[in-house]
Amino acid sequence: MSAAQLLRLRRRLTASYAAVSLVVLLVLAVIAVLQAHDRRHEQLDRLLERTALSATGFAYPEGDPSRLTIDRQPDGYFGPDRRPGSPVLVVDEHGKVVAGPRDALDGPAAARALARVRDGRLLRIADDVSGGDDVRVASNPINGADRLLGAIVAVEPLSTARSDLRGTTLLIAAATLGLWLLTVAAGWLLAGRALRPAAAVAKREEAFLADAAHELRTPVAVIRARLLPSRSPRARSSSTG
């Protein structure tokens, strides 16, 4: 096998190794992106759940028959000095926002948030659309003695989570590309190492053939030199005549 043939074989082996490694890395990258997506949404849900449950102490039933009472102390969830975090608001039994940032949810989205807990069950989390934007909404019912008084609703725009996921996806893609280039380089080196004995054999064969050709060249020249003078003068004269 010649050096050119060995080089072509090395390239084919490297290409095969690169193709297999690319498929494996792409599968792993997709799994990593899906896991990052699930983990980010789980974190978002835990944030909304914690916010909605923490705000429960600031909107509660009082009296009998029960009425909705909202604690608007300055540093509370529904006061003017509300701590930073996910927007949280109170929706009354008619689906109207009565506390919290009114621009966090539009009217239809607020009504849908209340409808999710009309059965009086515990906190519900769902995707929704408010003002044309995708949001994640957590609804926690405010149950009175005789009826549902409303709901505490925590809201987070999904654009933030999607932006984080885009950044994570780009990082995973860059890492995948870097690992693939490393595997291609490793495949080239491994193919060269695997073909090294064959290359050594090919070099020895080339050297042997070169030596054999050199060794045979001298006897052949001697034989030809001896054969040429052995032609008879008659043969030479007939050939000239």
CSV table of C-alpha atoms in Angstrom, one decimal:
chain,number,residue,atom,x,y,z
A,1,MET,CA,0.0,0.0,0.0
A,2,SER,CA,1.4,3.3,-1.1
A,3,ALA,CA,1.7,6.4,1.1
A,4,ALA,CA,-1.1,8.1,-1.0
A,5,GLN,CA,-3.4,5.1,-0.4
A,6,LEU,CA,-2.6,5.2,3.3
A,7,LEU,CA,-3.4,9.0,3.4
A,8,ARG,CA,-6.8,8.4,1.7
A,9,LEU,CA,-7.5,5.6,4.1
A,10,ARG,CA,-6.7,7.8,7.1
A,11,ARG,CA,-9.0,10.5,5.8
A,12,ARG,CA,-11.8,8.0,5.3
A,13,LEU,CA,-11.4,6.7,8.9
A,14,THR,CA,-11.3,10.2,10.3
A,15,ALA,CA,-14.5,11.1,8.3
A,16,SER,CA,-16.3,8.0,9.6
A,17,TYR,CA,-15.3,8.8,13.2
A,18,ALA,CA,-16.3,12.4,12.8
A,19,ALA,CA,-19.7,11.4,11.5
A,20,VAL,CA,-20.4,9.0,14.3
A,21,SER,CA,-19.2,11.4,17.0
A,22,LEU,CA,-21.3,14.2,15.5
A,23,VAL,CA,-24.5,12.1,15.7
A,24,VAL,CA,-23.7,11.2,19.3
A,25,LEU,CA,-22.9,14.7,20.3
A,26,LEU,CA,-26.1,16.1,18.6
A,27,VAL,CA,-28.2,13.6,20.5
A,28,LEU,CA,-26.5,14.5,23.8
A,29,ALA,CA,-27.0,18.2,23.0
A,30,VAL,CA,-30.7,17.8,22.3
A,31,ILE,CA,-31.1,15.9,25.6
A,32,ALA,CA,-29.2,18.7,27.4
A,33,VAL,CA,-31.4,21.4,25.9
A,34,LEU,CA,-34.6,19.5,26.8
A,35,GLN,CA,-33.3,19.0,30.4
A,36,ALA,CA,-32.4,22.7,30.6
A,37,HIS,CA,-35.9,23.6,29.3
A,38,ASP,CA,-37.6,21.4,31.9
A,39,ARG,CA,-35.3,22.7,34.7
A,40,ARG,CA,-36.0,26.3,33.9
A,41,HIS,CA,-39.7,25.9,33.8
A,42,GLU,CA,-39.6,23.9,37.0
A,43,GLN,CA,-37.7,26.8,38.6
A,44,LEU,CA,-40.2,29.3,37.3
A,45,ASP,CA,-43.1,27.2,38.6
A,46,ARG,CA,-41.5,27.0,42.1
A,47,LEU,CA,-41.0,30.8,42.1
A,48,LEU,CA,-44.6,31.4,41.2
A,49,GLU,CA,-45.9,28.8,43.7
A,50,ARG,CA,-43.8,30.4,46.5
A,51,THR,CA,-44.9,33.9,45.6
A,52,ALA,CA,-48.6,33.0,45.5
A,53,LEU,CA,-48.5,31.1,48.7
A,54,SER,CA,-46.4,33.8,50.5
A,55,ALA,CA,-49.0,36.4,49.5
A,56,THR,CA,-51.8,34.4,51.0
A,57,GLY,CA,-51.4,36.1,54.4
A,58,PHE,CA,-52.1,39.5,52.8
A,59,ALA,CA,-55.5,38.6,51.2
A,60,TYR,CA,-57.8,36.5,53.3
A,61,PRO,CA,-61.5,35.9,54.2
A,62,GLU,CA,-62.8,37.7,57.3
A,63,GLY,CA,-66.1,37.6,59.1
A,64,ASP,CA,-69.2,35.5,58.6
A,65,PRO,CA,-70.5,35.7,56.0
A,66,SER,CA,-67.0,36.0,54.7
A,67,ARG,CA,-65.7,39.0,52.9
A,68,LEU,CA,-62.4,39.5,51.1
A,69,THR,CA,-59.9,41.5,53.2
A,70,ILE,CA,-56.6,42.8,51.7
A,71,ASP,CA,-53.7,43.9,53.8
A,72,ARG,CA,-52.1,46.9,52.1
A,73,GLN,CA,-49.3,47.6,54.6
A,74,PRO,CA,-46.5,49.6,52.8
A,75,ASP,CA,-43.9,46.8,52.6
A,76,GLY,CA,-46.4,44.0,52.0
A,77,TYR,CA,-47.3,42.3,48.7
A,78,PHE,CA,-50.0,44.8,47.9
A,79,GLY,CA,-48.5,48.0,49.4
A,80,PRO,CA,-46.7,50.8,47.7
A,81,ASP,CA,-43.3,49.6,48.8
A,82,ARG,CA,-43.8,46.0,47.7
A,83,ARG,CA,-40.6,44.0,47.6
A,84,PRO,CA,-39.2,43.1,44.1
A,85,GLY,CA,-40.2,39.8,42.6
A,86,SER,CA,-42.9,38.2,40.5
A,87,PRO,CA,-45.9,40.4,40.1
A,88,VAL,CA,-48.7,39.2,42.4
A,89,LEU,CA,-52.3,40.5,42.4
A,90,VAL,CA,-55.7,39.7,43.9
A,91,VAL,CA,-58.7,38.8,41.6
A,92,ASP,CA,-62.1,39.1,43.3
A,93,GLU,CA,-65.0,36.6,42.8
A,94,HIS,CA,-66.1,38.5,39.7
A,95,GLY,CA,-62.7,38.2,38.0
A,96,LYS,CA,-61.7,41.8,38.6
A,97,VAL,CA,-58.2,42.8,39.7
A,98,VAL,CA,-58.6,44.6,43.1
A,99,ALA,CA,-55.0,44.6,44.3
A,100,GLY,CA,-51.5,44.5,42.8
A,101,PRO,CA,-50.2,45.7,39.5
A,102,ARG,CA,-53.2,45.9,37.2
A,103,ASP,CA,-51.1,45.8,34.1
A,104,ALA,CA,-49.7,42.3,35.0
A,105,LEU,CA,-52.8,40.6,33.6
A,106,ASP,CA,-55.6,41.8,31.3
A,107,GLY,CA,-59.2,41.3,32.2
A,108,PRO,CA,-59.7,38.0,30.3
A,109,ALA,CA,-56.5,36.5,31.6
A,110,ALA,CA,-57.5,37.5,35.2
A,111,ALA,CA,-60.9,35.9,34.7
A,112,ARG,CA,-59.3,32.7,33.4
A,113,ALA,CA,-56.9,32.6,36.4
A,114,LEU,CA,-59.9,32.8,38.8
A,115,ALA,CA,-61.8,30.1,36.8
A,116,ARG,CA,-59.0,27.6,37.3
A,117,VAL,CA,-59.6,27.6,41.1
A,118,ARG,CA,-63.4,28.0,41.2
A,119,ASP,CA,-63.6,24.4,42.4
A,120,GLY,CA,-61.8,25.6,45.5
A,121,ARG,CA,-58.8,23.3,45.1
A,122,LEU,CA,-55.3,24.3,45.8
A,123,LEU,CA,-52.9,26.3,43.7
A,124,ARG,CA,-53.0,25.8,39.9
A,125,ILE,CA,-50.2,26.8,37.5
A,126,ALA,CA,-50.8,27.2,33.7
A,127,ASP,CA,-49.7,29.0,30.6
A,128,ASP,CA,-51.8,31.9,29.4
A,129,VAL,CA,-51.7,35.0,27.2
A,130,SER,CA,-52.1,38.5,28.5
A,131,GLY,CA,-51.9,41.6,26.2
A,132,GLY,CA,-50.5,39.4,23.5
A,133,ASP,CA,-47.6,38.1,25.6
A,134,ASP,CA,-47.2,34.6,26.8
A,135,VAL,CA,-47.2,34.3,30.6
A,136,ARG,CA,-47.1,31.7,33.3
A,137,VAL,CA,-49.8,32.1,35.9
A,138,ALA,CA,-50.2,30.6,39.4
A,139,SER,CA,-53.6,30.9,41.0
A,140,ASN,CA,-54.3,30.2,44.7
A,141,PRO,CA,-57.9,30.3,45.8
A,142,ILE,CA,-59.2,32.5,48.6
A,143,ASN,CA,-62.0,30.4,50.1
A,144,GLY,CA,-64.6,32.0,52.4
A,145,ALA,CA,-66.9,30.1,54.7
A,146,ASP,CA,-69.7,29.9,52.1
A,147,ARG,CA,-68.1,30.7,48.7
A,148,LEU,CA,-65.0,31.4,46.7
A,149,LEU,CA,-64.0,35.0,47.4
A,150,GLY,CA,-61.3,35.3,44.8
A,151,ALA,CA,-57.7,34.2,44.0
A,152,ILE,CA,-54.2,35.3,44.6
A,153,VAL,CA,-52.4,35.3,41.2
A,154,ALA,CA,-48.7,35.4,40.6
A,155,VAL,CA,-47.5,36.1,37.1
A,156,GLU,CA,-44.2,35.8,35.2
A,157,PRO,CA,-43.7,36.5,31.5
A,158,LEU,CA,-42.3,33.6,29.6
A,159,SER,CA,-40.1,35.8,27.5
A,160,THR,CA,-37.5,35.9,30.4
A,161,ALA,CA,-37.4,32.1,30.6
A,162,ARG,CA,-37.2,31.8,26.8
A,163,SER,CA,-34.3,34.3,26.7
A,164,ASP,CA,-32.5,32.3,29.4
A,165,LEU,CA,-33.1,29.1,27.4
A,166,ARG,CA,-31.8,30.7,24.2
A,167,GLY,CA,-28.6,31.6,26.0
A,168,THR,CA,-28.3,28.1,27.4
A,169,THR,CA,-28.9,26.6,24.0
A,170,LEU,CA,-26.2,28.8,22.4
A,171,LEU,CA,-23.7,27.7,25.1
A,172,ILE,CA,-24.6,24.0,24.6
A,173,ALA,CA,-24.3,24.4,20.8
A,174,ALA,CA,-20.8,26.1,21.2
A,175,ALA,CA,-19.7,23.3,23.6
A,176,THR,CA,-21.0,20.7,21.2
A,177,LEU,CA,-19.1,22.2,18.3
A,178,GLY,CA,-15.9,22.5,20.3
A,179,LEU,CA,-16.2,18.9,21.5
A,180,TRP,CA,-16.8,17.7,17.9
A,181,LEU,CA,-13.7,19.5,16.6
A,182,LEU,CA,-11.7,17.9,19.4
A,183,THR,CA,-13.1,14.5,18.5
A,184,VAL,CA,-12.2,15.1,14.8
A,185,ALA,CA,-8.6,16.0,15.8
A,186,ALA,CA,-8.5,12.9,18.1
A,187,GLY,CA,-9.8,10.7,15.3
A,188,TRP,CA,-7.1,12.0,12.9
A,189,LEU,CA,-4.4,11.2,15.5
A,190,LEU,CA,-5.9,7.8,16.3
A,191,ALA,CA,-6.2,6.9,12.7
A,192,GLY,CA,-2.6,7.9,12.1
A,193,ARG,CA,-1.5,5.8,15.1
A,194,ALA,CA,-3.5,2.8,13.9
A,195,LEU,CA,-2.1,3.0,10.4
A,196,ARG,CA,1.5,3.6,11.6
A,197,PRO,CA,2.5,-0.2,11.4
A,198,ALA,CA,1.0,-0.3,7.9
A,199,ALA,CA,2.9,2.8,6.9
A,200,ALA,CA,6.1,1.3,8.2
A,201,VAL,CA,5.5,-1.9,6.2
A,202,ALA,CA,4.8,0.2,3.1
A,203,LYS,CA,8.0,2.1,3.6
A,204,ARG,CA,10.0,-1.1,4.0
A,205,GLU,CA,8.4,-2.5,0.9
A,206,GLU,CA,9.3,0.6,-1.1
A,207,ALA,CA,12.8,0.5,0.2
A,208,PHE,CA,13.1,-3.2,-0.7
A,209,LEU,CA,11.8,-2.6,-4.2
A,210,ALA,CA,14.2,0.3,-4.7
A,211,ASP,CA,17.1,-1.7,-3.4
A,212,ALA,CA,16.1,-4.7,-5.6
A,213,ALA,CA,15.8,-2.5,-8.6
A,214,HIS,CA,19.2,-1.1,-8.0
A,215,GLU,CA,20.8,-4.4,-7.4
A,216,LEU,CA,19.2,-5.9,-10.6
A,217,ARG,CA,20.2,-2.9,-12.7
A,218,THR,CA,23.9,-3.8,-12.7
A,219,PRO,CA,23.7,-7.5,-13.7
A,220,VAL,CA,21.2,-6.7,-16.4
A,221,ALA,CA,23.6,-4.0,-17.8
A,222,VAL,CA,26.5,-6.5,-17.7
A,223,ILE,CA,24.4,-9.2,-19.5
A,224,ARG,CA,23.4,-6.7,-22.2
A,225,ALA,CA,27.0,-5.6,-22.6
A,226,ARG,CA,28.2,-9.1,-23.0
A,227,LEU,CA,25.4,-10.0,-25.4
A,228,LEU,CA,26.1,-7.2,-27.8
A,229,PRO,CA,29.8,-8.0,-28.7
A,230,SER,CA,28.9,-11.8,-29.1
A,231,ARG,CA,27.2,-11.1,-32.4
A,232,SER,CA,29.4,-12.6,-35.3
A,233,PRO,CA,31.1,-10.5,-37.9
A,234,ARG,CA,29.1,-12.4,-40.5
A,235,ALA,CA,25.9,-11.4,-38.8
A,236,ARG,CA,27.1,-7.9,-38.6
A,237,SER,CA,28.2,-7.8,-42.3
A,238,SER,CA,24.9,-9.4,-43.4
A,239,SER,CA,23.0,-6.9,-41.4
A,240,THR,CA,25.0,-4.1,-42.9
A,241,GLY,CA,24.8,-5.5,-46.4
